[in-house]
Amino acid sequence: MLGKLITFEGIDGSGKSTMLALLRENAGLKQLGDIAFTREPTQNTLTGKAVYAAIESDVDPMAELFLFMADHAAHVAETVRPNIAAGKIMISDRYSDSRCAYQGATLEKVIPNALDFVKNLHEGWTVVPDLTFVFDLAPEDSVERCKNRGEKTKFEKIEFLTHVRENFMTLAQAEPNRFVILNAKLPPEDNEKIIVEKIKALL
Ligand SMILES: Nc1ncnc2c1ncn2[C@@H]1O[C@H](COP(=O)(O)OP(=O)(O)O)[C@@H](O)[C@H]1O
Ligand SMILES: Cc1cn([C@H]2C[C@H](O)[C@@H](COP(=O)(O)OP(=O)(O)O)O2)c(=O)[nH]c1=O
C-alpha cells in the first residue's frame, strides 16, 4: 500500500521544528506506522547547499525560485517517492506550499499572480501532500521568536512575513480538505494532540 505525505508549514519561527521534535518522540504516532521525517530545503545536498547560499545572498528572485524548485525535484525523486512507494508515512518540515507562499511574495513585483505562477510550476509531476498543517502566527511574534533564536535571514522581516502569512491563508482557502490551520501561540503540547488526532483520521 502507498504511504502518505504530511507537511508542516508556516512563517519562520512559527514552531515547526519544536513540534517535529515532539512528534519524533510521540508514542501514539509511532504506533500508526513507519514514520520517516524529511525537510525542505534539503540538508547537505548539492541543491540544498545552493538554496542556502541563495538565501544568504541577494540573488535575483526568479533565479532563487528555480534553485528552490531544483531542490524540490531532487527531494521528490530521491526521498519522497521512494518512501511513499515503500508505504511510509512521510512528515516534511516545509514543502511545496513554502515555495508558493515565500516565492509568491518575493516575485510579487516580478510577475503577475506570482502565487499561482509558482503553484502551477508544481503541477503534474510533484507528490501532492495528503495533509498540511500551517502554524499560524503574527509576524511580530515570529520576528521576536527569531530574535531570541539568534538567527536572521533576509526573509525575517515583518512586512515580508505578513505577505507570506497571507499567501498561506490563500493556499489553505483553496484546498480546505488538505489544510489544517493551527494557532501557533498555543502551548506546543496542545497542538501536538490536534496533529496526532488529524493524522489518525487520515490513515
Ligand atoms: N508554541 C510555542 N510557544 C512559544 N514559543 C514557541 C512555541 N513553539 C516554538 N517556540 C519557540 O519559538 C522559537 C522558534 O521555534 P521553531 O520551532 O524553531 O520554529 P520554526 O521551525 O518554525 O522556524 C524557538 O525559540 C522555540 O522555542
Ligand atoms: C522550502 C522553502 C523555504 N523557504 C524559506 C523559508 C525560510 O525562511 C528559509 C529557510 O528554511 P528553513 O531552513 O526551513 O528555515 P526555518 O527553520 O527558519 O523555518 O527558506 C522559501 O523561501 N521557499 C521554499 O520553498
PDB file of N, CA, C and O in Angstrom, residues 4 24 34 37 54 65 99 109 157 170 175-177 193 202:
ATOM      1  N   LYS A   4       1.794   7.880   2.944  1.00  0.00           N
ATOM      2  CA  LYS A   4       1.139   9.198   2.980  1.00  0.00           C
ATOM      3  C   LYS A   4       2.202  10.285   3.117  1.00  0.00           C
ATOM      4  O   LYS A   4       3.287  10.036   3.671  1.00  0.00           O
ATOM      5  N   ARG A  24       8.616  13.330  16.961  1.00  0.00           N
ATOM      6  CA  ARG A  24       9.582  12.223  16.830  1.00  0.00           C
ATOM      7  C   ARG A  24       9.512  11.285  18.033  1.00  0.00           C
ATOM      8  O   ARG A  24       9.827  10.105  17.940  1.00  0.00           O
ATOM      9  N   ASP A  34       5.158   3.229   9.952  1.00  0.00           N
ATOM     10  CA  ASP A  34       6.577   3.521   9.776  1.00  0.00           C
ATOM     11  C   ASP A  34       6.715   4.991   9.361  1.00  0.00           C
ATOM     12  O   ASP A  34       6.313   5.367   8.262  1.00  0.00           O
ATOM     13  N   PHE A  37      10.910  11.161   8.679  1.00  0.00           N
ATOM     14  CA  PHE A  37      10.934  12.626   8.739  1.00  0.00           C
ATOM     15  C   PHE A  37      11.862  13.174   7.652  1.00  0.00           C
ATOM     16  O   PHE A  37      12.927  12.610   7.399  1.00  0.00           O
ATOM     17  N   ALA A  54      21.784  30.857  -1.686  1.00  0.00           N
ATOM     18  CA  ALA A  54      20.904  31.879  -2.279  1.00  0.00           C
ATOM     19  C   ALA A  54      20.223  32.699  -1.193  1.00  0.00           C
ATOM     20  O   ALA A  54      20.124  33.928  -1.292  1.00  0.00           O
ATOM     21  N   LEU A  65      13.923  31.186  -7.063  1.00  0.00           N
ATOM     22  CA  LEU A  65      12.784  30.257  -7.169  1.00  0.00           C
ATOM     23  C   LEU A  65      13.233  28.947  -7.819  1.00  0.00           C
ATOM     24  O   LEU A  65      12.891  27.864  -7.336  1.00  0.00           O
ATOM     25  N   ARG A  99       7.148  27.258  -0.981  1.00  0.00           N
ATOM     26  CA  ARG A  99       7.547  27.926  -2.231  1.00  0.00           C
ATOM     27  C   ARG A  99       6.438  28.865  -2.717  1.00  0.00           C
ATOM     28  O   ARG A  99       6.692  30.003  -3.101  1.00  0.00           O
ATOM     29  N   LYS A 109       6.511  41.613  -7.472  1.00  0.00           N
ATOM     30  CA  LYS A 109       6.660  42.729  -8.426  1.00  0.00           C
ATOM     31  C   LYS A 109       7.332  42.277  -9.721  1.00  0.00           C
ATOM     32  O   LYS A 109       7.616  43.080 -10.604  1.00  0.00           O
ATOM     33  N   LYS A 157      11.445  39.569   8.012  1.00  0.00           N
ATOM     34  CA  LYS A 157      11.050  40.974   8.164  1.00  0.00           C
ATOM     35  C   LYS A 157       9.526  41.016   8.220  1.00  0.00           C
ATOM     36  O   LYS A 157       8.854  40.279   7.482  1.00  0.00           O
ATOM     37  N   THR A 170      -4.333  31.995   1.743  1.00  0.00           N
ATOM     38  CA  THR A 170      -4.937  31.856   0.405  1.00  0.00           C
ATOM     39  C   THR A 170      -4.838  30.400  -0.058  1.00  0.00           C
ATOM     40  O   THR A 170      -5.808  29.832  -0.585  1.00  0.00           O
ATOM     41  N   GLU A 175      -7.831  24.906  -0.722  1.00  0.00           N
ATOM     42  CA  GLU A 175      -7.878  23.448  -0.504  1.00  0.00           C
ATOM     43  C   GLU A 175      -8.203  23.142   0.966  1.00  0.00           C
ATOM     44  O   GLU A 175      -7.357  22.609   1.695  1.00  0.00           O
ATOM     45  N   PRO A 176      -9.423  23.454   1.376  1.00  0.00           N
ATOM     46  CA  PRO A 176      -9.752  23.296   2.806  1.00  0.00           C
ATOM     47  C   PRO A 176      -9.667  21.861   3.312  1.00  0.00           C
ATOM     48  O   PRO A 176      -9.465  21.638   4.503  1.00  0.00           O
ATOM     49  N   ASN A 177      -9.794  20.887   2.431  1.00  0.00           N
ATOM     50  CA  ASN A 177      -9.723  19.494   2.883  1.00  0.00           C
ATOM     51  C   ASN A 177      -8.295  19.047   3.181  1.00  0.00           C
ATOM     52  O   ASN A 177      -8.076  18.128   3.959  1.00  0.00           O
ATOM     53  N   LYS A 193      -1.520  17.326  20.266  1.00  0.00           N
ATOM     54  CA  LYS A 193      -2.706  16.442  20.367  1.00  0.00           C
ATOM     55  C   LYS A 193      -3.586  16.568  19.133  1.00  0.00           C
ATOM     56  O   LYS A 193      -4.047  15.566  18.583  1.00  0.00           O
ATOM     57  N   LEU A 202      -6.631  10.580   9.129  1.00  0.00           N
ATOM     58  CA  LEU A 202      -6.218  10.460   7.718  1.00  0.00           C
ATOM     59  C   LEU A 202      -5.942   9.012   7.344  1.00  0.00           C
ATOM     60  O   LEU A 202      -6.209   8.586   6.220  1.00  0.00           O
TER      61      LEU A 202
END
